[in-house]
Amino acid sequence: MQRSLFISFFSLLLMVTGCQAGFLDDLSKGLGLPSLQQTGLDDATIVKGLKEALSTGTDRAVKAVAQPDGYFGNQAIKILMPEKIRNVADLLGKMGFQHQVDEVVLGMNRAAEKAAPMATEYFVGALREMTFTDARTILQGGNTAATDYFKSKTGAKIQAAFKPVIADSMNQVGATRAYKGMMTNYGALPFVTGTSFDIDSYVATKAVDGLFTMLGEEEKKIRTDPAARATELLRKVFGK
C-alpha cells in the first residue's frame, strides 16, 4: 500500500518538475519504473510528436464543428437557449411562437459553425510557443492535458475573435431578428417583466466551449486508440 502511494506521488512529481533527468531517473530505477532515457524519446522528438498530434487534433476538431450541423447536429455541443431566458422561450412556445424560438436556436449554432475556422490561427500560434517543459508535462498528463494547455493559451483570444464574427453571422442568418422578435413578443405579454441578455457573448462562449470539447475528444483518441495515430511519429510518441 505504501509503495503504491509513493509511486503515485512520484508520478505526480515527474509532471510537476517537467520530468528532469538525474535524480529523478535514479529514483525511478530504484522503484523499478522506466526512466525517461529508457523511453528512447528526446526532447526534440517529444515536441515534434506533440505538435503533430495537436495539429492533427485541432484540424479535425475545427473541421468537425465548422461544417453544417457541426454544432446543431451534435448533442454534446449543441448551443441551447440560454438558461437565463429559457423560461421566456418556454412561455412563448406555449403561446404559439415556437417557430421564433427554433429560429434563434438554429441561428446561434449556425453562427458558431461559421466562426469556428478562425480558431486555427490561434492554435498555430500556441504550437509555436510550446516549450520542451510544456511538451513533457503534456505528454505525461491526463487524456486532455494538451487540450487544457491550448485552452489556457488561446481560449480568451478565440472567444474575443469569435464575438464580432458571431454577431455578424447572427444578423445574416436571421437569428438576431428572431431573438429580438421573441423578446418583443415576450414583453407584450401581460404580467411579465422585461429582461436583457447579451446573446452574442453567450454564443461566443458556448462556441469556444464546444470547440474545446471536440478537441478533447480528438486528443483522447490519439492517446488511447492506436488506430487514431495516423503517422509513425504519433505511434512512436504516444505508443510509449
mmCIF file of C-alpha atoms in Angstrom:
data_model
loop_
_atom_site.group_PDB
_atom_site.id
_atom_site.type_symbol
_atom_site.label_atom_id
_atom_site.label_comp_id
_atom_site.label_asym_id
_atom_site.label_seq_id
_atom_site.Cartn_x
_atom_site.Cartn_y
_atom_site.Cartn_z
ATOM 1 C CA MET A 1 0.000 0.000 0.000
ATOM 2 C CA GLN A 2 2.772 2.425 0.973
ATOM 3 C CA ARG A 3 4.722 1.566 -2.177
ATOM 4 C CA SER A 4 1.617 2.249 -4.276
ATOM 5 C CA LEU A 5 1.113 5.656 -2.661
ATOM 6 C CA PHE A 6 4.776 6.521 -3.121
ATOM 7 C CA ILE A 7 4.672 5.584 -6.813
ATOM 8 C CA SER A 8 1.588 7.775 -7.273
ATOM 9 C CA PHE A 9 3.401 10.670 -5.595
ATOM 10 C CA PHE A 10 6.456 10.057 -7.750
ATOM 11 C CA SER A 11 4.351 10.122 -10.916
ATOM 12 C CA LEU A 12 2.919 13.494 -9.867
ATOM 13 C CA LEU A 13 6.431 14.738 -9.124
ATOM 14 C CA LEU A 14 7.512 13.812 -12.640
ATOM 15 C CA MET A 15 4.806 16.003 -14.140
ATOM 16 C CA VAL A 16 5.403 18.965 -11.849
ATOM 17 C CA THR A 17 9.153 19.027 -12.416
ATOM 18 C CA GLY A 18 8.918 18.616 -16.189
ATOM 19 C CA CYS A 19 10.470 15.126 -15.904
ATOM 20 C CA GLN A 20 14.033 16.234 -15.304
ATOM 21 C CA ALA A 21 16.876 13.744 -15.645
ATOM 22 C CA GLY A 22 19.468 12.925 -12.981
ATOM 23 C CA PHE A 23 17.992 12.438 -9.531
ATOM 24 C CA LEU A 24 14.508 11.522 -10.802
ATOM 25 C CA ASP A 25 15.871 8.922 -13.223
ATOM 26 C CA ASP A 26 17.944 7.385 -10.426
ATOM 27 C CA LEU A 27 14.884 7.287 -8.212
ATOM 28 C CA SER A 28 12.795 5.685 -10.941
ATOM 29 C CA LYS A 29 15.341 2.859 -11.227
ATOM 30 C CA GLY A 30 15.022 2.183 -7.517
ATOM 31 C CA LEU A 31 11.252 1.858 -7.892
ATOM 32 C CA GLY A 32 11.506 -0.375 -10.916
ATOM 33 C CA LEU A 33 9.973 2.247 -13.221
ATOM 34 C CA PRO A 34 11.284 3.138 -16.698
ATOM 35 C CA SER A 35 13.416 6.280 -16.890
ATOM 36 C CA LEU A 36 12.920 8.975 -19.475
ATOM 37 C CA GLN A 37 16.047 7.861 -21.298
ATOM 38 C CA GLN A 38 14.705 4.318 -21.460
ATOM 39 C CA THR A 39 11.715 5.519 -23.464
ATOM 40 C CA GLY A 40 14.140 6.441 -26.225
ATOM 41 C CA LEU A 41 12.465 9.807 -26.810
ATOM 42 C CA ASP A 42 14.461 13.020 -26.689
ATOM 43 C CA ASP A 43 13.015 16.492 -26.229
ATOM 44 C CA ALA A 44 13.003 17.266 -29.936
ATOM 45 C CA THR A 45 11.069 14.092 -30.758
ATOM 46 C CA ILE A 46 8.542 14.675 -27.988
ATOM 47 C CA VAL A 47 7.898 18.272 -29.022
ATOM 48 C CA LYS A 48 7.649 17.345 -32.683
ATOM 49 C CA GLY A 49 5.283 14.485 -31.898
ATOM 50 C CA LEU A 50 3.061 16.607 -29.690
ATOM 51 C CA LYS A 51 2.920 19.389 -32.239
ATOM 52 C CA GLU A 52 1.938 16.886 -34.905
ATOM 53 C CA ALA A 53 -0.721 15.422 -32.614
ATOM 54 C CA LEU A 54 -2.083 18.852 -31.749
ATOM 55 C CA SER A 55 -2.000 19.954 -35.366
ATOM 56 C CA THR A 56 -3.915 16.811 -36.320
ATOM 57 C CA GLY A 57 -6.356 17.126 -33.425
ATOM 58 C CA THR A 58 -7.097 20.815 -33.908
ATOM 59 C CA ASP A 59 -7.576 20.377 -37.645
ATOM 60 C CA ARG A 60 -10.065 17.569 -37.084
ATOM 61 C CA ALA A 61 -11.882 19.447 -34.326
ATOM 62 C CA VAL A 62 -12.229 22.669 -36.321
ATOM 63 C CA LYS A 63 -13.427 20.841 -39.419
ATOM 64 C CA ALA A 64 -15.932 18.845 -37.350
ATOM 65 C CA VAL A 65 -17.601 21.938 -35.853
ATOM 66 C CA ALA A 66 -17.258 24.220 -38.886
ATOM 67 C CA GLN A 67 -19.365 22.055 -41.188
ATOM 68 C CA PRO A 68 -23.171 22.407 -41.426
ATOM 69 C CA ASP A 69 -24.711 20.928 -38.270
ATOM 70 C CA GLY A 70 -21.256 20.765 -36.676
ATOM 71 C CA TYR A 71 -22.801 22.300 -33.583
ATOM 72 C CA PHE A 72 -26.512 21.991 -34.260
ATOM 73 C CA GLY A 73 -26.363 18.274 -35.067
ATOM 74 C CA ASN A 74 -24.051 17.317 -32.211
ATOM 75 C CA GLN A 75 -25.947 16.919 -28.939
ATOM 76 C CA ALA A 76 -22.701 17.133 -26.949
ATOM 77 C CA ILE A 77 -22.003 20.723 -28.050
ATOM 78 C CA LYS A 78 -25.312 21.997 -29.492
ATOM 79 C CA ILE A 79 -25.937 25.549 -28.281
ATOM 80 C CA LEU A 80 -29.243 25.652 -26.466
ATOM 81 C CA MET A 81 -31.388 28.551 -25.398
ATOM 82 C CA PRO A 82 -29.619 30.435 -22.583
ATOM 83 C CA GLU A 83 -30.771 29.318 -19.164
ATOM 84 C CA LYS A 84 -31.461 32.918 -18.141
ATOM 85 C CA ILE A 85 -34.165 33.275 -20.805
ATOM 86 C CA ARG A 86 -35.236 29.643 -21.090
ATOM 87 C CA ASN A 87 -38.440 30.424 -19.210
ATOM 88 C CA VAL A 88 -39.111 33.133 -21.790
ATOM 89 C CA ALA A 89 -38.689 30.633 -24.619
ATOM 90 C CA ASP A 90 -40.840 28.031 -22.911
ATOM 91 C CA LEU A 91 -43.646 30.509 -22.330
ATOM 92 C CA LEU A 92 -43.533 31.814 -25.899
ATOM 93 C CA GLY A 93 -43.561 28.258 -27.236
ATOM 94 C CA LYS A 94 -46.801 27.638 -25.382
ATOM 95 C CA MET A 95 -48.222 30.914 -26.730
ATOM 96 C CA GLY A 96 -47.693 29.904 -30.366
ATOM 97 C CA PHE A 97 -44.259 31.401 -31.019
ATOM 98 C CA GLN A 98 -42.225 28.189 -31.069
ATOM 99 C CA HIS A 99 -41.013 28.930 -34.600
ATOM 100 C CA GLN A 100 -39.224 32.050 -33.328
ATOM 101 C CA VAL A 101 -37.592 30.071 -30.540
ATOM 102 C CA ASP A 102 -36.445 27.427 -33.012
ATOM 103 C CA GLU A 103 -35.050 30.110 -35.336
ATOM 104 C CA VAL A 104 -32.957 31.545 -32.514
ATOM 105 C CA VAL A 105 -31.519 28.149 -31.540
ATOM 106 C CA LEU A 106 -30.690 27.247 -35.140
ATOM 107 C CA GLY A 107 -29.188 30.687 -35.776
ATOM 108 C CA MET A 108 -26.944 30.503 -32.711
ATOM 109 C CA ASN A 109 -25.497 27.214 -33.886
ATOM 110 C CA ARG A 110 -25.077 28.356 -37.483
ATOM 111 C CA ALA A 111 -23.199 31.424 -36.241
ATOM 112 C CA ALA A 112 -20.856 29.236 -34.182
ATOM 113 C CA GLU A 113 -20.222 26.978 -37.182
ATOM 114 C CA LYS A 114 -19.297 29.982 -39.301
ATOM 115 C CA ALA A 115 -16.885 31.393 -36.706
ATOM 116 C CA ALA A 116 -15.074 28.118 -35.961
ATOM 117 C CA PRO A 117 -12.383 28.254 -38.694
ATOM 118 C CA MET A 118 -10.962 31.412 -37.108
ATOM 119 C CA ALA A 119 -9.620 29.322 -34.231
ATOM 120 C CA THR A 120 -6.959 27.715 -36.417
ATOM 121 C CA GLU A 121 -4.580 30.691 -36.422
ATOM 122 C CA TYR A 122 -4.630 30.843 -32.624
ATOM 123 C CA PHE A 123 -3.899 27.133 -32.334
ATOM 124 C CA VAL A 124 -0.941 27.542 -34.698
ATOM 125 C CA GLY A 125 0.369 30.391 -32.546
ATOM 126 C CA ALA A 126 0.155 28.278 -29.394
ATOM 127 C CA LEU A 127 2.054 25.455 -31.098
ATOM 128 C CA ARG A 128 4.893 27.814 -31.966
ATOM 129 C CA GLU A 129 5.179 28.910 -28.338
ATOM 130 C CA MET A 130 5.292 25.395 -26.881
ATOM 131 C CA THR A 131 8.448 24.690 -24.865
ATOM 132 C CA PHE A 132 10.201 21.416 -24.008
ATOM 133 C CA THR A 133 8.822 21.663 -20.478
ATOM 134 C CA ASP A 134 5.296 22.216 -21.796
ATOM 135 C CA ALA A 135 5.662 19.202 -24.087
ATOM 136 C CA ARG A 136 6.880 16.810 -21.417
ATOM 137 C CA THR A 137 4.189 17.928 -18.957
ATOM 138 C CA ILE A 138 1.501 17.478 -21.604
ATOM 139 C CA LEU A 139 2.796 14.089 -22.712
ATOM 140 C CA GLN A 140 2.641 12.681 -19.196
ATOM 141 C CA GLY A 141 -0.588 14.456 -18.294
ATOM 142 C CA GLY A 142 -4.168 13.231 -18.489
ATOM 143 C CA ASN A 143 -6.162 12.434 -21.604
ATOM 144 C CA THR A 144 -6.954 16.126 -22.204
ATOM 145 C CA ALA A 145 -3.695 17.705 -20.964
ATOM 146 C CA ALA A 146 -2.923 19.174 -24.391
ATOM 147 C CA THR A 147 -6.466 20.496 -24.757
ATOM 148 C CA ASP A 148 -6.232 22.131 -21.344
ATOM 149 C CA TYR A 149 -2.918 23.689 -22.356
ATOM 150 C CA PHE A 150 -4.436 25.036 -25.565
ATOM 151 C CA LYS A 151 -7.472 26.394 -23.729
ATOM 152 C CA SER A 152 -5.307 28.266 -21.220
ATOM 153 C CA LYS A 153 -3.213 29.755 -24.043
ATOM 154 C CA THR A 154 -5.902 30.553 -26.603
ATOM 155 C CA GLY A 155 -9.386 30.331 -25.069
ATOM 156 C CA ALA A 156 -9.848 34.012 -24.256
ATOM 157 C CA LYS A 157 -8.297 35.130 -27.553
ATOM 158 C CA ILE A 158 -10.524 32.839 -29.606
ATOM 159 C CA GLN A 159 -13.635 33.981 -27.766
ATOM 160 C CA ALA A 160 -12.758 37.641 -28.392
ATOM 161 C CA ALA A 161 -12.184 36.889 -32.085
ATOM 162 C CA PHE A 162 -15.399 34.878 -32.346
ATOM 163 C CA LYS A 163 -17.736 37.525 -30.941
ATOM 164 C CA PRO A 164 -17.809 40.032 -33.839
ATOM 165 C CA VAL A 165 -17.998 37.205 -36.388
ATOM 166 C CA ILE A 166 -20.842 35.608 -34.474
ATOM 167 C CA ALA A 167 -22.671 38.942 -34.153
ATOM 168 C CA ASP A 168 -22.419 39.444 -37.918
ATOM 169 C CA SER A 169 -23.443 35.866 -38.646
ATOM 170 C CA MET A 170 -26.397 36.084 -36.248
ATOM 171 C CA ASN A 171 -27.622 39.019 -38.333
ATOM 172 C CA GLN A 172 -27.053 37.229 -41.635
ATOM 173 C CA VAL A 173 -28.902 34.052 -40.690
ATOM 174 C CA GLY A 174 -31.776 35.945 -39.096
ATOM 175 C CA ALA A 175 -31.090 34.848 -35.541
ATOM 176 C CA THR A 176 -30.813 38.404 -34.219
ATOM 177 C CA ARG A 177 -34.103 39.340 -35.832
ATOM 178 C CA ALA A 178 -35.762 36.224 -34.436
ATOM 179 C CA TYR A 179 -34.315 36.876 -30.984
ATOM 180 C CA LYS A 180 -35.487 40.487 -30.932
ATOM 181 C CA GLY A 181 -38.913 39.408 -32.161
ATOM 182 C CA MET A 182 -39.069 36.753 -29.484
ATOM 183 C CA MET A 183 -38.206 39.213 -26.732
ATOM 184 C CA THR A 184 -40.653 41.807 -28.115
ATOM 185 C CA ASN A 185 -43.458 39.257 -28.060
ATOM 186 C CA TYR A 186 -42.495 38.294 -24.520
ATOM 187 C CA GLY A 187 -42.511 41.914 -23.397
ATOM 188 C CA ALA A 188 -46.007 42.372 -24.849
ATOM 189 C CA LEU A 189 -47.438 39.631 -22.647
ATOM 190 C CA PRO A 190 -49.337 40.779 -19.556
ATOM 191 C CA PHE A 191 -47.821 40.346 -16.093
ATOM 192 C CA VAL A 192 -44.235 39.858 -17.294
ATOM 193 C CA THR A 193 -41.166 41.962 -16.621
ATOM 194 C CA GLY A 194 -38.580 42.806 -19.248
ATOM 195 C CA THR A 195 -35.223 41.063 -19.373
ATOM 196 C CA SER A 196 -31.958 41.802 -21.168
ATOM 197 C CA PHE A 197 -29.283 39.399 -22.298
ATOM 198 C CA ASP A 198 -26.080 39.615 -24.383
ATOM 199 C CA ILE A 199 -26.876 36.818 -26.820
ATOM 200 C CA ASP A 200 -23.700 37.326 -28.896
ATOM 201 C CA SER A 201 -21.385 36.878 -25.900
ATOM 202 C CA TYR A 202 -23.324 33.804 -24.868
ATOM 203 C CA VAL A 203 -22.967 32.202 -28.292
ATOM 204 C CA ALA A 204 -19.258 33.046 -28.457
ATOM 205 C CA THR A 205 -18.659 31.419 -25.070
ATOM 206 C CA LYS A 206 -20.599 28.298 -25.981
ATOM 207 C CA ALA A 207 -18.903 28.095 -29.376
ATOM 208 C CA VAL A 208 -15.474 28.082 -27.726
ATOM 209 C CA ASP A 209 -16.571 25.527 -25.126
ATOM 210 C CA GLY A 210 -17.858 23.243 -27.869
ATOM 211 C CA LEU A 211 -14.669 23.591 -29.888
ATOM 212 C CA PHE A 212 -12.506 22.551 -26.945
ATOM 213 C CA THR A 213 -14.875 19.698 -26.139
ATOM 214 C CA MET A 214 -14.281 18.329 -29.626
ATOM 215 C CA LEU A 215 -10.532 18.946 -29.371
ATOM 216 C CA GLY A 216 -10.508 16.998 -26.123
ATOM 217 C CA GLU A 217 -12.223 14.087 -27.830
ATOM 218 C CA GLU A 218 -9.640 14.102 -30.615
ATOM 219 C CA GLU A 219 -6.811 14.149 -28.076
ATOM 220 C CA LYS A 220 -8.307 11.199 -26.197
ATOM 221 C CA LYS A 221 -8.447 9.213 -29.429
ATOM 222 C CA ILE A 222 -4.781 9.865 -30.191
ATOM 223 C CA ARG A 223 -3.735 8.963 -26.643
ATOM 224 C CA THR A 224 -5.852 5.832 -26.235
ATOM 225 C CA ASP A 225 -6.639 4.488 -29.708
ATOM 226 C CA PRO A 226 -3.670 3.257 -31.785
ATOM 227 C CA ALA A 227 -5.818 3.489 -34.912
ATOM 228 C CA ALA A 228 -6.053 7.272 -34.451
ATOM 229 C CA ARG A 229 -2.260 7.657 -34.658
ATOM 230 C CA ALA A 230 -2.044 8.217 -38.366
ATOM 231 C CA THR A 231 1.732 8.690 -38.631
ATOM 232 C CA GLU A 232 4.836 6.856 -37.446
ATOM 233 C CA LEU A 233 5.817 9.789 -35.240
ATOM 234 C CA LEU A 234 2.486 9.735 -33.417
ATOM 235 C CA ARG A 235 2.780 5.994 -32.914
ATOM 236 C CA LYS A 236 6.304 6.463 -31.579
ATOM 237 C CA VAL A 237 5.449 9.227 -29.099
ATOM 238 C CA PHE A 238 2.044 8.062 -27.894
ATOM 239 C CA GLY A 239 2.763 4.367 -28.044
ATOM 240 C CA LYS A 240 5.141 4.593 -25.092
#
